[in-house]
Coordinates of C-alpha atoms and ligand atoms in Angstrom, one line a residue:
M1 CA 34.9 -6.3 39.0
F2 CA 33.1 -9.1 37.2
A3 CA 31.5 -7.0 34.5
Q4 CA 28.4 -9.1 33.8
N5 CA 25.1 -9.7 35.6
L6 CA 22.7 -12.3 34.0
H7 CA 20.1 -12.3 36.7
T8 CA 18.0 -9.1 36.7
H9 CA 14.4 -8.1 36.8
T10 CA 12.4 -5.1 35.6
A11 CA 9.0 -3.5 36.2
W12 CA 7.6 -6.0 33.7
D13 CA 7.8 -8.6 36.4
D14 CA 8.6 -7.9 40.0
G15 CA 11.4 -5.4 39.5
T16 CA 11.1 -1.6 40.0
A17 CA 12.7 -0.1 36.9
S18 CA 12.3 -0.1 33.1
P19 CA 14.8 -2.1 31.0
L20 CA 16.2 1.2 29.8
D21 CA 16.8 2.5 33.3
M22 CA 18.4 -0.8 34.3
A23 CA 20.7 -0.7 31.2
R24 CA 21.7 2.9 32.0
A25 CA 22.5 1.9 35.6
A26 CA 24.5 -1.1 34.4
V27 CA 26.7 1.2 32.3
A28 CA 27.1 3.6 35.2
A29 CA 28.1 0.6 37.5
G30 CA 30.8 -0.5 35.1
L31 CA 29.1 -3.6 33.6
T32 CA 29.9 -4.4 30.0
S33 CA 27.0 -6.9 29.6
L34 CA 23.6 -7.2 31.1
G35 CA 21.2 -10.1 30.9
F36 CA 17.5 -9.6 31.7
S37 CA 16.0 -12.7 33.2
V38 CA 12.2 -12.2 33.4
H39 CA 10.2 -14.6 35.6
S40 CA 8.5 -17.1 33.4
P41 CA 4.7 -17.0 33.4
L42 CA 2.8 -19.1 35.9
S43 CA -0.5 -20.8 35.5
W44 CA -2.0 -19.4 38.7
G45 CA -2.6 -15.9 39.9
N46 CA 0.4 -14.0 41.3
D47 CA 1.8 -10.5 41.2
W48 CA 5.5 -11.2 40.3
A49 CA 5.9 -13.3 37.2
I50 CA 5.2 -11.8 33.8
P51 CA 1.7 -12.6 32.5
A52 CA 2.0 -14.8 29.3
D53 CA 0.1 -12.2 27.2
R54 CA 2.7 -9.5 28.0
L55 CA 5.8 -11.6 27.1
A56 CA 6.0 -10.5 23.4
A57 CA 5.8 -6.8 24.2
Y58 CA 8.4 -7.2 26.9
R59 CA 10.8 -9.0 24.6
A60 CA 10.3 -6.3 21.9
E61 CA 11.3 -3.7 24.5
I62 CA 14.4 -5.7 25.4
A63 CA 15.3 -5.9 21.7
Q64 CA 15.0 -2.1 21.5
V65 CA 17.3 -1.6 24.5
R66 CA 19.7 -4.1 23.0
A67 CA 19.9 -2.1 19.8
Q68 CA 20.1 1.2 21.6
F69 CA 23.1 0.1 23.7
R70 CA 25.0 -1.7 20.9
G71 CA 28.7 -1.0 21.2
T72 CA 28.4 0.2 24.9
L73 CA 26.6 -2.6 26.7
A74 CA 25.8 -6.1 25.5
V75 CA 22.2 -6.7 26.4
Y76 CA 20.8 -10.3 26.5
D77 CA 17.3 -11.6 26.5
G78 CA 17.4 -14.4 29.2
L79 CA 14.8 -16.2 31.2
E80 CA 14.4 -17.1 34.9
W81 CA 12.4 -20.3 34.3
D82 CA 10.5 -21.6 37.2
S83 CA 10.4 -25.4 37.0
R84 CA 6.6 -25.2 37.4
S85 CA 6.0 -22.7 34.7
P86 CA 3.9 -23.8 31.7
L87 CA 6.2 -21.9 29.4
A88 CA 8.8 -24.0 27.5
P89 CA 12.2 -22.4 28.1
D90 CA 13.1 -22.2 24.4
G91 CA 14.2 -19.3 22.2
F92 CA 15.9 -17.2 24.9
D93 CA 19.6 -16.3 25.0
Y94 CA 20.1 -18.3 28.1
V95 CA 18.0 -19.9 30.8
I96 CA 18.3 -19.8 34.6
G97 CA 16.5 -22.7 36.2
S98 CA 14.9 -21.8 39.5
V99 CA 12.7 -23.5 42.1
H100 CA 10.3 -21.1 43.9
F101 CA 7.5 -23.5 44.8
L102 CA 6.7 -26.8 46.5
A103 CA 3.4 -28.4 45.7
P104 CA 2.7 -31.3 48.0
G105 CA -0.7 -32.6 47.2
G106 CA -0.9 -30.4 44.0
E107 CA -1.3 -26.9 45.2
A108 CA 1.8 -24.8 44.8
S109 CA 3.1 -22.7 47.8
S110 CA 6.1 -20.4 47.7
V111 CA 9.3 -21.1 49.6
D112 CA 10.6 -17.5 49.5
L113 CA 7.6 -15.1 49.7
S114 CA 7.9 -14.6 53.4
S115 CA 9.1 -16.5 56.5
A116 CA 5.4 -16.8 57.6
V117 CA 4.5 -18.5 54.3
T118 CA 7.5 -20.8 54.4
K119 CA 6.8 -21.7 58.1
A120 CA 3.1 -22.4 57.3
L121 CA 4.1 -24.6 54.3
L122 CA 6.5 -26.5 56.6
E123 CA 4.0 -27.0 59.4
D124 CA 0.8 -27.5 57.4
R125 CA 2.0 -29.5 54.5
F126 CA 5.1 -31.3 55.8
G127 CA 4.1 -31.8 59.4
G128 CA 7.0 -29.6 60.6
D129 CA 9.5 -32.1 59.0
E130 CA 12.3 -29.9 57.6
R131 CA 14.1 -32.9 56.1
A132 CA 11.0 -34.0 54.2
M133 CA 10.4 -30.5 52.8
A134 CA 14.1 -30.0 51.9
R135 CA 14.1 -33.4 50.1
A136 CA 11.1 -32.3 48.1
Y137 CA 12.7 -29.0 47.3
F138 CA 16.1 -30.3 46.2
A139 CA 14.4 -33.1 44.1
Q140 CA 13.1 -30.3 41.8
Y141 CA 16.6 -29.0 41.4
A142 CA 17.9 -32.5 40.7
A143 CA 15.4 -32.7 37.8
L144 CA 17.0 -29.7 36.1
A145 CA 20.2 -31.8 35.5
D146 CA 18.2 -33.7 32.9
D147 CA 17.0 -30.6 31.1
P148 CA 19.5 -29.4 28.4
R149 CA 17.6 -26.1 28.0
V150 CA 18.7 -25.0 31.5
D151 CA 22.1 -23.3 31.5
I152 CA 22.4 -21.8 35.1
V153 CA 21.2 -23.1 38.4
G154 CA 19.4 -20.2 40.1
H155 CA 19.6 -19.5 43.9
F156 CA 20.3 -23.1 44.7
D157 CA 19.6 -23.0 48.4
L158 CA 16.7 -20.5 48.4
I159 CA 15.0 -22.7 50.9
C160 CA 17.5 -21.4 53.5
K161 CA 16.4 -17.7 52.8
Y162 CA 15.1 -17.4 56.4
S163 CA 17.9 -19.4 58.1
E164 CA 19.5 -16.3 59.6
T165 CA 16.4 -14.2 60.2
A166 CA 13.8 -16.8 61.4
G167 CA 15.8 -19.9 62.1
L168 CA 14.2 -21.9 59.3
F169 CA 16.4 -24.5 57.5
D170 CA 19.7 -23.9 59.2
S171 CA 22.2 -23.4 56.4
R172 CA 24.9 -25.0 58.5
A173 CA 23.0 -28.2 59.4
P174 CA 25.1 -31.2 58.3
W175 CA 22.1 -33.1 57.0
L176 CA 21.1 -30.1 54.8
L177 CA 24.6 -29.7 53.5
D178 CA 24.7 -33.4 52.7
L179 CA 21.4 -33.4 50.9
A180 CA 22.3 -30.3 49.0
S181 CA 25.6 -31.6 47.8
E182 CA 24.1 -34.9 46.7
T183 CA 21.9 -32.8 44.5
M184 CA 24.8 -30.7 43.2
G185 CA 26.7 -33.7 41.9
P186 CA 24.4 -34.5 39.0
L187 CA 24.0 -30.8 38.2
V188 CA 27.8 -30.4 38.0
S189 CA 28.1 -33.5 35.8
A190 CA 25.5 -32.2 33.5
G191 CA 27.6 -29.0 33.0
K192 CA 25.3 -26.6 34.7
I193 CA 26.7 -23.3 35.9
F194 CA 25.8 -22.3 39.5
E195 CA 25.1 -18.6 40.0
V196 CA 26.6 -17.1 43.1
N197 CA 23.6 -14.9 43.8
T198 CA 23.9 -11.9 46.2
G199 CA 20.2 -10.9 46.0
A200 CA 19.3 -11.9 49.6
M201 CA 22.3 -10.0 50.9
A202 CA 21.1 -6.9 49.1
K203 CA 17.6 -7.3 50.7
G204 CA 19.1 -7.9 54.1
Y205 CA 17.9 -11.6 54.5
R206 CA 21.4 -13.2 54.4
T207 CA 25.0 -12.3 55.1
E208 CA 26.2 -14.7 52.4
P209 CA 25.2 -15.5 48.9
Y210 CA 23.2 -18.4 47.5
P211 CA 24.8 -21.0 47.6
S212 CA 26.0 -20.6 51.2
V213 CA 29.8 -20.6 51.8
P214 CA 29.8 -24.2 53.1
L215 CA 27.9 -25.2 50.0
L216 CA 30.3 -23.3 47.8
R217 CA 33.2 -25.2 49.3
R218 CA 31.4 -28.5 48.4
L219 CA 30.7 -27.2 45.0
H220 CA 34.3 -26.4 44.5
A221 CA 35.3 -29.9 45.6
L222 CA 32.9 -31.3 43.0
G223 CA 34.6 -29.2 40.2
G224 CA 31.5 -27.0 39.9
R225 CA 31.5 -23.9 37.6
V226 CA 30.2 -20.5 38.9
T227 CA 29.1 -17.1 37.7
I228 CA 28.2 -14.1 39.9
S229 CA 24.8 -12.4 39.8
S230 CA 22.8 -10.2 42.0
D231 CA 19.2 -11.1 41.1
A232 CA 18.7 -7.3 40.9
H233 CA 15.2 -6.1 41.3
R234 CA 16.3 -2.4 41.4
P235 CA 19.1 -0.5 39.6
E236 CA 21.2 0.1 42.7
H237 CA 21.5 -3.7 43.3
L238 CA 23.1 -4.5 39.9
T239 CA 26.6 -5.2 41.3
Y240 CA 25.7 -5.7 45.0
A241 CA 28.6 -7.2 46.9
F242 CA 30.4 -8.4 43.7
P243 CA 34.0 -7.5 44.9
E244 CA 33.5 -9.3 48.2
T245 CA 31.9 -12.3 46.5
R246 CA 34.9 -12.6 44.1
A247 CA 37.3 -12.5 47.1
Q248 CA 35.2 -15.1 48.9
L249 CA 35.3 -17.4 45.8
R250 CA 39.0 -17.0 45.5
A251 CA 39.5 -17.8 49.1
I252 CA 37.5 -21.0 48.6
G253 CA 39.7 -22.0 45.7
F254 CA 37.7 -21.0 42.6
R255 CA 39.9 -19.6 39.8
E256 CA 37.4 -19.0 37.0
L257 CA 34.1 -17.3 36.5
W258 CA 31.8 -18.3 33.6
R259 CA 30.1 -15.6 31.5
F260 CA 27.8 -15.6 28.5
D261 CA 29.3 -14.1 25.4
G262 CA 26.3 -14.0 23.2
R263 CA 26.7 -17.5 21.9
G264 CA 27.6 -19.7 24.9
F265 CA 29.4 -19.7 28.2
V266 CA 33.1 -19.2 28.4
P267 CA 35.5 -19.1 31.4
G268 CA 37.5 -16.1 32.4
P269 CA 39.9 -15.4 35.3
L270 CA 38.3 -14.8 38.6
Ligands
ZN1 ZN1 14.1 -16.5 41.6
ZN2 ZN1 15.3 -13.7 40.1

């Protein structure tokens, strides 16, 4: 098993468990390192990102858990940075760059809150034009290529979250695969690591990770680097579908997984 998960949440943001309980579950699940990746604060009201005024207390608790598990489990203080967050992604062990919002005309709307919200965004703000909305979405990922503070590309095709359950943004549509792979190129060239994220599988939205299998094939052809994560919001999802995902990556042709070692990212055998 790949013994690291760098994409996890706690009750400090939209997860269910304390950092301590997540660390205990990580040890029980056989992980040797665990990265907490709190959702960066947002400038508008929401119930899932950590409020800016709680960040210091949260990080103090992560430091405490890190000290408590020293020698058993390496604990990292990471960040899932939304590209629209006012927080500068500095001073964390590593940064996952994620796009959760589109803001045509200025007002941000979520692409992954529910299929109804995504559908309303598509109809009301993009006139039902999936291509226009996908272009706006992937343009925000493309911008991450130019930001050296971002290490990992988070759930790259989140816009296809409701492909299987609601027919939104068909993850097999050739135009979408072309658009997504055009975006992947500069991210790969910039040295970004793509997470292969099983979170939507754990929650029953998808039968494949982000990025989708066809996109992973294209990523491999581009020479992309990958890690595996589960975007765990609860302890029982910490290693969700890790063995199957490794097998899938091997079948595509990947031979290495990248992991964080406390200083930087290093490859290991898949
Ligand atoms: Zn996310
Ligand atoms: Zn997340």
